[in-house]
């Protein structure tokens, strides 16, 4: 098969919201050739199937649907003369080189100055959570159901149970109700919501859909098609409470039980990975442990809002361009960020102390919901910055801004969360 060779200053892998924002930012930063490599036939990623409103409130200060939000960034990328290589899959990453394949040219080699990883994430399936029972038709991940209903105009069921209170699951509860389907319940293993509170209000409460916290499905019933699920209540140790079983008749089960960053490519090229986020370890420039590779969006950590993805990805794209141009600082002192009390993870995981910027934003998630909470950044017992918030939830991202000038090399920077009495 004929080998084709291409060359770009910055190549962005993934044409969703992260990839589009990164590519546009890279092109704005004065590099001449930028490409977005997308395995689907269309640019836009997951946003193309998210036809509900609620996007862009923070970034554009107006309410958009997913396709409208994607189109804003697609148009910006076109304006910046970004190339779109659609229907193209990246097979491997070498030393400043990509090997890709598509149905038109076959296998091609792309020489690059820098790479931005923006592949997004995928859903956990039934196999990942091991629900006992038969294997009938009618079991979908919430995202797969969303694609079938919104993009392919297919009705997937008439009586639906949703396992997991993730955002896609709650949004699909509303969507299926509007489609004329009866949504019996949203069932959540944990004693608290895992998605955004606004989605619970707008998608469940407004439509009278029950949310069953501290419950799970113990068995799927049905031979050819789902006929029912057996639901049980759990105690504080997540053990089944005897006598709590409920039999809920349904013909469809949607799974909204978590997202996994798409990082097979990242691991294949030896990037340092974070065991908690399952994404690359990055610094404030969104640069990974392989200097010419940057990462952004849900590849790094699963975000709550696409607006946050866009800003983070602009940082990655701009700094990938700076790396190519030779203007990104190197060989500077670093500080590791670590999760302290009540914190699940922190991104970026490493800060570069090069004097080029003072304010650095840290993104993190708490481990449990709470009321009024003090968030703090501490180094060597010195409290560098604090912020008080009215409520916290694991489903919503929190932020702190630290001044690089207050940091010293060596000791880690620890992020803490502590509920306070008012």
Short mmCIF file of C-alpha atoms in Angstrom, two decimals:
data_model
loop_
_atom_site.label_atom_id
_atom_site.label_comp_id
_atom_site.label_asym_id
_atom_site.label_seq_id
_atom_site.Cartn_x
_atom_site.Cartn_y
_atom_site.Cartn_z
CA UNK A 1 0.00 0.00 0.00
CA UNK A 2 1.32 3.43 -0.92
CA UNK A 3 2.74 5.48 1.93
CA UNK A 4 1.72 9.15 1.99
CA UNK A 5 3.63 11.79 3.95
CA UNK A 6 2.20 14.97 5.46
CA UNK A 7 3.70 17.60 7.75
CA UNK A 8 2.08 19.86 10.38
CA UNK A 9 3.36 22.17 13.08
CA UNK A 10 0.63 20.98 15.49
CA UNK A 11 -1.55 17.89 15.05
CA UNK A 12 -4.62 17.55 17.27
CA UNK A 13 -6.00 14.04 17.72
CA UNK A 14 -9.79 14.28 18.15
CA UNK A 15 -12.34 16.59 16.55
CA UNK A 16 -14.69 17.14 19.46
CA UNK A 17 -14.97 20.28 21.59
CA UNK A 18 -11.48 19.83 23.08
CA UNK A 19 -9.79 19.24 19.73
CA UNK A 20 -11.51 22.13 17.98
CA UNK A 21 -10.65 24.61 20.74
CA UNK A 22 -7.04 23.40 20.88
CA UNK A 23 -6.59 23.61 17.11
CA UNK A 24 -8.05 27.11 16.83
CA UNK A 25 -5.85 28.32 19.72
CA UNK A 26 -2.74 26.76 18.19
CA UNK A 27 -3.40 28.43 14.86
CA UNK A 28 -3.96 31.79 16.58
CA UNK A 29 -0.55 31.40 18.22
CA UNK A 30 1.22 31.93 14.88
CA UNK A 31 2.06 28.40 13.77
CA UNK A 32 1.38 27.99 10.06
CA UNK A 33 -0.01 24.45 9.70
CA UNK A 34 -2.48 22.89 12.16
CA UNK A 35 -4.57 19.74 11.61
CA UNK A 36 -7.42 18.06 13.47
CA UNK A 37 -7.44 14.28 13.00
CA UNK A 38 -10.92 12.81 13.58
CA UNK A 39 -11.91 9.15 13.16
CA UNK A 40 -15.57 10.01 12.56
CA UNK A 41 -16.87 11.32 9.25
CA UNK A 42 -17.95 14.60 10.87
CA UNK A 43 -16.27 17.12 13.11
CA UNK A 44 -17.96 17.87 16.44
CA UNK A 45 -17.58 14.75 18.56
CA UNK A 46 -20.12 13.90 21.24
CA UNK A 47 -21.73 17.36 20.95
CA UNK A 48 -23.42 16.36 17.68
CA UNK A 49 -25.80 14.07 19.59
CA UNK A 50 -26.36 16.47 22.51
CA UNK A 51 -29.35 18.33 21.04
CA UNK A 52 -30.50 19.68 24.41
CA UNK A 53 -29.74 23.28 25.49
CA UNK A 54 -27.45 24.27 28.34
CA UNK A 55 -24.07 24.61 26.63
CA UNK A 56 -22.02 27.79 26.46
CA UNK A 57 -23.46 29.62 29.47
CA UNK A 58 -19.99 30.26 30.91
CA UNK A 59 -17.94 30.56 27.72
CA UNK A 60 -20.32 32.40 25.34
CA UNK A 61 -22.70 33.78 28.01
CA UNK A 62 -25.67 32.39 26.10
CA UNK A 63 -27.49 29.07 26.02
CA UNK A 64 -26.71 26.80 23.07
CA UNK A 65 -27.38 23.22 22.06
CA UNK A 66 -24.46 20.84 21.64
CA UNK A 67 -24.37 21.08 17.82
CA UNK A 68 -24.56 24.89 18.03
CA UNK A 69 -21.65 24.96 20.48
CA UNK A 70 -19.59 22.67 18.25
CA UNK A 71 -20.36 24.79 15.20
CA UNK A 72 -19.02 27.94 16.92
CA UNK A 73 -15.62 26.28 17.34
CA UNK A 74 -15.69 24.54 13.95
CA UNK A 75 -16.26 27.93 12.31
CA UNK A 76 -13.42 29.44 14.36
CA UNK A 77 -11.09 26.62 13.31
CA UNK A 78 -12.05 27.13 9.66
CA UNK A 79 -11.42 30.85 10.03
CA UNK A 80 -7.96 30.00 11.37
CA UNK A 81 -7.38 27.74 8.32
CA UNK A 82 -7.13 24.52 10.33
CA UNK A 83 -7.11 21.34 8.21
CA UNK A 84 -9.67 18.62 9.05
CA UNK A 85 -8.56 15.03 8.39
CA UNK A 86 -11.84 13.16 8.93
CA UNK A 87 -12.48 9.41 8.67
CA UNK A 88 -8.89 9.11 9.84
CA UNK A 89 -7.64 6.95 12.70
CA UNK A 90 -4.28 7.37 14.43
CA UNK A 91 -2.57 3.98 14.63
CA UNK A 92 0.54 5.00 16.56
CA UNK A 93 2.62 7.90 17.85
CA UNK A 94 6.36 7.92 17.21
CA UNK A 95 9.08 10.52 17.77
CA UNK A 96 7.28 13.62 16.44
CA UNK A 97 5.47 11.42 13.98
CA UNK A 98 1.99 9.94 13.59
CA UNK A 99 0.95 6.90 11.61
CA UNK A 100 -2.67 7.21 10.47
CA UNK A 101 -5.08 5.33 8.23
CA UNK A 102 -8.20 6.31 6.28
CA UNK A 103 -10.22 4.72 3.47
CA UNK A 104 -8.98 7.17 0.84
CA UNK A 105 -5.17 7.27 1.14
CA UNK A 106 -4.63 4.13 3.22
CA UNK A 107 -1.70 4.40 5.62
CA UNK A 108 -0.03 7.80 5.91
CA UNK A 109 2.81 9.25 7.95
CA UNK A 110 2.44 12.72 9.45
CA UNK A 111 5.52 14.60 10.66
CA UNK A 112 4.64 16.96 13.53
CA UNK A 113 6.22 19.62 15.66
CA UNK A 114 3.83 18.94 18.57
CA UNK A 115 0.79 16.77 19.29
CA UNK A 116 -2.34 17.54 21.30
CA UNK A 117 -4.28 14.55 22.63
CA UNK A 118 -8.02 15.33 22.62
CA UNK A 119 -9.66 11.92 22.13
CA UNK A 120 -12.35 12.39 24.76
CA UNK A 121 -13.72 9.49 26.78
CA UNK A 122 -15.90 6.40 26.50
CA UNK A 123 -18.64 4.93 28.69
CA UNK A 124 -18.35 2.05 31.09
CA UNK A 125 -20.44 -0.89 29.92
CA UNK A 126 -22.31 -3.72 31.61
CA UNK A 127 -19.16 -5.83 31.46
CA UNK A 128 -17.36 -3.28 33.66
CA UNK A 129 -19.96 -3.41 36.44
CA UNK A 130 -20.86 -7.12 36.26
CA UNK A 131 -24.61 -7.08 36.77
CA UNK A 132 -25.88 -10.67 37.17
CA UNK A 133 -28.66 -12.05 34.99
CA UNK A 134 -29.37 -12.96 31.40
CA UNK A 135 -28.04 -11.14 28.34
CA UNK A 136 -31.17 -9.95 26.52
CA UNK A 137 -31.61 -7.14 24.01
CA UNK A 138 -32.56 -3.71 25.34
CA UNK A 139 -29.42 -2.85 27.34
CA UNK A 140 -27.62 0.31 26.20
CA UNK A 141 -25.13 2.78 27.57
CA UNK A 142 -26.80 6.18 27.94
CA UNK A 143 -24.53 7.72 25.30
CA UNK A 144 -25.29 4.96 22.77
CA UNK A 145 -29.01 5.47 23.40
CA UNK A 146 -28.56 9.23 22.95
CA UNK A 147 -26.92 8.69 19.57
CA UNK A 148 -29.63 6.27 18.39
CA UNK A 149 -32.49 8.57 19.45
CA UNK A 150 -31.02 11.96 18.54
CA UNK A 151 -28.93 11.24 15.45
CA UNK A 152 -30.54 8.13 13.97
CA UNK A 153 -34.17 8.82 14.96
CA UNK A 154 -34.71 5.37 16.45
CA UNK A 155 -37.05 4.51 19.32
CA UNK A 156 -35.17 2.21 21.68
CA UNK A 157 -37.87 1.29 24.21
CA UNK A 158 -41.15 2.09 25.94
CA UNK A 159 -40.49 1.38 29.64
CA UNK A 160 -37.02 2.45 30.75
CA UNK A 161 -34.91 2.11 33.90
CA UNK A 162 -31.66 4.07 34.13
CA UNK A 163 -28.77 2.86 36.29
CA UNK A 164 -26.48 5.68 37.43
CA UNK A 165 -27.11 9.38 38.07
CA UNK A 166 -24.44 10.63 35.67
CA UNK A 167 -25.32 13.64 33.54
CA UNK A 168 -25.93 11.71 30.31
CA UNK A 169 -28.26 9.34 32.14
CA UNK A 170 -30.33 12.15 33.64
CA UNK A 171 -30.46 14.01 30.34
CA UNK A 172 -31.64 10.84 28.63
CA UNK A 173 -34.33 10.40 31.29
CA UNK A 174 -35.79 13.72 30.17
CA UNK A 175 -35.25 12.98 26.49
CA UNK A 176 -36.98 9.59 26.67
CA UNK A 177 -39.90 11.13 28.59
CA UNK A 178 -40.32 13.80 25.90
CA UNK A 179 -40.21 10.98 23.32
CA UNK A 180 -43.22 9.36 25.00
CA UNK A 181 -41.33 6.69 26.93
CA UNK A 182 -42.13 5.90 30.57
CA UNK A 183 -38.99 6.29 32.68
CA UNK A 184 -39.59 4.17 35.77
CA UNK A 185 -36.62 5.36 37.85
CA UNK A 186 -33.02 6.52 37.93
CA UNK A 187 -31.10 4.21 40.27
CA UNK A 188 -27.84 5.30 41.94
CA UNK A 189 -25.46 3.06 43.90
CA UNK A 190 -24.03 5.97 45.92
CA UNK A 191 -25.92 7.93 48.59
CA UNK A 192 -25.47 11.13 46.56
CA UNK A 193 -25.89 12.42 43.02
CA UNK A 194 -22.92 11.85 40.67
CA UNK A 195 -23.98 14.41 38.02
CA UNK A 196 -24.78 18.11 38.11
CA UNK A 197 -27.50 19.31 40.47
CA UNK A 198 -29.02 21.41 37.68
CA UNK A 199 -29.58 18.24 35.63
CA UNK A 200 -31.39 16.58 38.53
CA UNK A 201 -33.72 19.57 38.80
CA UNK A 202 -34.32 20.07 35.08
CA UNK A 203 -34.35 16.42 33.96
CA UNK A 204 -35.72 14.45 36.91
CA UNK A 205 -37.58 16.72 39.32
CA UNK A 206 -39.36 18.72 36.62
CA UNK A 207 -40.67 15.50 35.06
CA UNK A 208 -41.48 13.62 38.25
CA UNK A 209 -38.90 10.89 37.61
CA UNK A 210 -37.87 9.09 40.84
CA UNK A 211 -34.21 9.11 41.89
CA UNK A 212 -33.38 6.10 44.08
CA UNK A 213 -30.11 6.78 45.92
CA UNK A 214 -28.23 3.95 47.69
CA UNK A 215 -29.85 1.41 45.37
CA UNK A 216 -28.54 -0.85 42.65
CA UNK A 217 -29.70 -3.51 40.22
CA UNK A 218 -29.00 -7.02 41.52
CA UNK A 219 -30.36 -8.88 38.48
CA UNK A 220 -31.51 -8.31 34.90
CA UNK A 221 -34.49 -10.44 33.95
CA UNK A 222 -35.50 -11.43 30.41
CA UNK A 223 -34.60 -13.88 27.66
CA UNK A 224 -34.90 -12.26 24.23
CA UNK A 225 -35.61 -8.74 25.54
CA UNK A 226 -35.29 -7.10 28.96
CA UNK A 227 -38.50 -7.79 30.91
CA UNK A 228 -37.63 -6.42 34.34
CA UNK A 229 -34.84 -5.58 36.76
CA UNK A 230 -34.49 -6.51 40.41
CA UNK A 231 -33.52 -3.48 42.52
CA UNK A 232 -32.11 -3.61 46.05
CA UNK A 233 -31.34 -1.01 48.70
CA UNK A 234 -27.82 -0.72 50.15
CA UNK A 235 -26.58 0.19 53.62
CA UNK A 236 -23.68 2.51 54.47
CA UNK A 237 -21.18 -0.25 53.63
CA UNK A 238 -22.91 -0.84 50.26
CA UNK A 239 -24.25 -4.19 51.41
CA UNK A 240 -27.73 -5.33 50.37
CA UNK A 241 -30.38 -4.69 52.99
CA UNK A 242 -32.39 -7.92 53.38
CA UNK A 243 -36.02 -7.63 52.33
CA UNK A 244 -35.44 -4.46 50.26
CA UNK A 245 -35.88 -6.09 46.84
CA UNK A 246 -38.15 -4.45 44.25
CA UNK A 247 -39.20 -5.89 40.90
CA UNK A 248 -39.48 -3.15 38.26
CA UNK A 249 -40.92 -4.10 34.90
CA UNK A 250 -39.16 -2.50 31.91
CA UNK A 251 -38.11 -3.31 28.35
CA UNK A 252 -34.97 -1.14 28.30
CA UNK A 253 -32.07 -0.52 30.66
CA UNK A 254 -29.72 2.46 30.18
CA UNK A 255 -26.34 2.48 31.91
CA UNK A 256 -24.89 5.81 33.05
CA UNK A 257 -22.18 4.41 35.29
CA UNK A 258 -19.10 6.46 34.54
CA UNK A 259 -16.73 7.58 31.80
CA UNK A 260 -13.22 6.41 31.00
CA UNK A 261 -10.70 8.70 29.25
CA UNK A 262 -9.59 7.31 25.85
CA UNK A 263 -5.89 6.86 26.57
CA UNK A 264 -4.67 3.78 24.72
CA UNK A 265 -2.55 6.05 22.50
CA UNK A 266 -1.26 7.94 25.53
CA UNK A 267 -0.09 4.76 27.23
CA UNK A 268 1.46 3.38 24.05
CA UNK A 269 3.95 6.25 23.85
CA UNK A 270 5.08 6.06 27.48
CA UNK A 271 3.33 9.10 28.95
CA UNK A 272 3.16 9.23 32.74
CA UNK A 273 -0.44 8.49 33.77
CA UNK A 274 -2.50 9.46 36.82
CA UNK A 275 -3.99 6.38 38.52
CA UNK A 276 -7.04 8.31 39.75
CA UNK A 277 -8.05 10.23 36.61
CA UNK A 278 -6.80 7.53 34.20
CA UNK A 279 -5.42 10.41 32.14
CA UNK A 280 -1.96 11.86 31.49
CA UNK A 281 -0.09 13.77 34.18
CA UNK A 282 0.17 17.37 32.91
CA UNK A 283 1.61 20.69 34.03
CA UNK A 284 -0.15 24.07 33.83
CA UNK A 285 0.74 24.24 30.11
CA UNK A 286 -1.16 20.94 29.62
CA UNK A 287 2.19 19.41 28.67
CA UNK A 288 2.70 15.71 29.41
CA UNK A 289 5.87 13.90 30.50
CA UNK A 290 6.73 13.53 26.77
CA UNK A 291 7.65 17.17 26.00
CA UNK A 292 6.17 17.43 22.47
CA UNK A 293 2.83 15.87 23.54
CA UNK A 294 0.09 17.95 25.18
CA UNK A 295 -3.33 16.78 26.37
CA UNK A 296 -6.68 18.39 27.15
CA UNK A 297 -10.36 17.81 27.86
CA UNK A 298 -11.76 14.45 28.92
CA UNK A 299 -8.55 12.65 27.94
CA UNK A 300 -6.94 14.32 30.98
CA UNK A 301 -9.90 14.13 33.37
CA UNK A 302 -13.66 13.86 32.90
CA UNK A 303 -15.02 17.42 33.06
CA UNK A 304 -18.46 18.55 34.18
CA UNK A 305 -18.97 21.40 31.68
CA UNK A 306 -17.89 21.71 28.06
CA UNK A 307 -17.06 25.38 28.77
CA UNK A 308 -14.24 24.19 31.07
CA UNK A 309 -13.05 21.78 28.38
CA UNK A 310 -12.80 24.63 25.86
CA UNK A 311 -10.67 26.85 28.12
CA UNK A 312 -8.38 24.00 29.15
CA UNK A 313 -7.98 22.97 25.50
CA UNK A 314 -7.13 26.50 24.39
CA UNK A 315 -4.30 26.39 26.91
CA UNK A 316 -3.07 23.09 25.45
CA UNK A 317 -3.26 24.30 21.85
CA UNK A 318 -1.54 27.60 22.53
CA UNK A 319 1.32 25.94 24.42
CA UNK A 320 1.73 23.20 21.82
CA UNK A 321 2.28 26.04 19.34
CA UNK A 322 4.75 27.71 21.71
CA UNK A 323 6.65 24.42 21.99
CA UNK A 324 6.88 24.19 18.19
CA UNK A 325 8.10 27.79 17.99
CA UNK A 326 10.66 27.21 20.75
CA UNK A 327 9.14 29.75 23.15
CA UNK A 328 7.83 27.36 25.84
CA UNK A 329 10.03 27.36 28.98
CA UNK A 330 12.11 24.23 29.68
CA UNK A 331 14.27 22.86 32.50
CA UNK A 332 12.55 24.79 35.29
CA UNK A 333 11.84 23.90 38.91
CA UNK A 334 8.63 21.97 39.43
CA UNK A 335 6.11 21.44 42.23
CA UNK A 336 3.86 18.41 42.43
CA UNK A 337 0.20 18.90 43.30
CA UNK A 338 -1.45 16.34 45.51
CA UNK A 339 -4.90 15.54 46.86
CA UNK A 340 -5.34 16.36 50.51
CA UNK A 341 -8.30 15.99 52.85
CA UNK A 342 -11.58 15.50 51.00
CA UNK A 343 -10.05 15.78 47.51
CA UNK A 344 -10.18 13.02 44.88
CA UNK A 345 -7.72 14.44 42.33
CA UNK A 346 -6.06 17.66 41.18
CA UNK A 347 -5.25 18.83 37.61
CA UNK A 348 -2.64 19.96 36.68
CA UNK A 349 -0.64 17.47 38.72
CA UNK A 350 2.59 19.41 38.30
CA UNK A 351 3.47 23.12 38.23
CA UNK A 352 6.45 24.58 36.41
CA UNK A 353 8.05 27.52 38.24
CA UNK A 354 9.55 29.44 35.35
CA UNK A 355 8.40 32.97 36.15
CA UNK A 356 6.47 33.31 32.89
CA UNK A 357 3.04 33.45 34.54
CA UNK A 358 1.90 34.11 38.07
CA UNK A 359 -1.70 32.94 38.38
CA UNK A 360 -2.32 29.22 37.88
CA UNK A 361 -5.76 27.62 38.05
CA UNK A 362 -6.10 24.22 39.72
CA UNK A 363 -9.11 22.02 38.94
CA UNK A 364 -10.23 19.30 41.31
CA UNK A 365 -13.13 17.20 42.59
CA UNK A 366 -14.15 16.56 46.18
CA UNK A 367 -14.75 13.03 47.48
CA UNK A 368 -18.18 13.63 49.04
CA UNK A 369 -20.97 16.22 48.98
CA UNK A 370 -21.09 18.88 51.65
CA UNK A 371 -22.51 22.21 52.72
CA UNK A 372 -20.45 25.36 53.24
CA UNK A 373 -16.88 24.28 52.55
CA UNK A 374 -13.45 25.84 52.76
CA UNK A 375 -11.12 24.97 49.87
CA UNK A 376 -7.42 25.61 50.44
CA UNK A 377 -3.99 25.22 48.83
CA UNK A 378 -1.20 24.49 51.32
CA UNK A 379 2.56 24.12 50.87
CA UNK A 380 4.90 23.30 53.78
CA UNK A 381 2.11 24.15 56.27
CA UNK A 382 1.65 27.59 54.67
CA UNK A 383 -1.89 28.30 53.49
CA UNK A 384 -1.33 30.03 50.14
CA UNK A 385 -4.94 30.61 49.11
CA UNK A 386 -8.46 29.75 50.27
CA UNK A 387 -11.99 29.99 48.97
CA UNK A 388 -15.32 29.35 50.67
CA UNK A 389 -18.18 27.82 48.66
CA UNK A 390 -21.81 27.29 49.64
CA UNK A 391 -21.89 23.63 48.66
CA UNK A 392 -19.69 20.98 47.04
CA UNK A 393 -20.46 17.81 45.13
CA UNK A 394 -18.28 15.12 43.51
CA UNK A 395 -20.25 15.67 40.30
CA UNK A 396 -19.10 19.29 39.98
CA UNK A 397 -15.59 20.63 39.36
CA UNK A 398 -14.06 23.04 41.85
CA UNK A 399 -11.27 25.55 41.19
CA UNK A 400 -8.57 27.44 43.06
CA UNK A 401 -6.10 29.98 41.71
CA UNK A 402 -2.59 30.10 43.18
CA UNK A 403 0.17 32.60 42.55
CA UNK A 404 3.32 30.91 41.25
CA UNK A 405 5.39 33.57 43.00
CA UNK A 406 4.22 32.21 46.37
CA UNK A 407 5.43 28.69 45.60
CA UNK A 408 8.85 27.22 46.30
CA UNK A 409 10.43 24.19 44.64
CA UNK A 410 10.50 20.85 46.39
CA UNK A 411 7.57 20.54 48.80
CA UNK A 412 4.27 19.44 47.17
CA UNK A 413 1.25 21.71 46.94
CA UNK A 414 -1.69 20.11 48.72
CA UNK A 415 -5.35 20.88 48.02
CA UNK A 416 -7.79 20.39 50.91
CA UNK A 417 -11.56 20.56 51.38
CA UNK A 418 -13.14 20.98 54.81
CA UNK A 419 -16.80 21.59 55.65
CA UNK A 420 -17.24 24.55 58.01
CA UNK A 421 -19.99 25.48 60.42
CA UNK A 422 -21.80 28.78 59.92
#
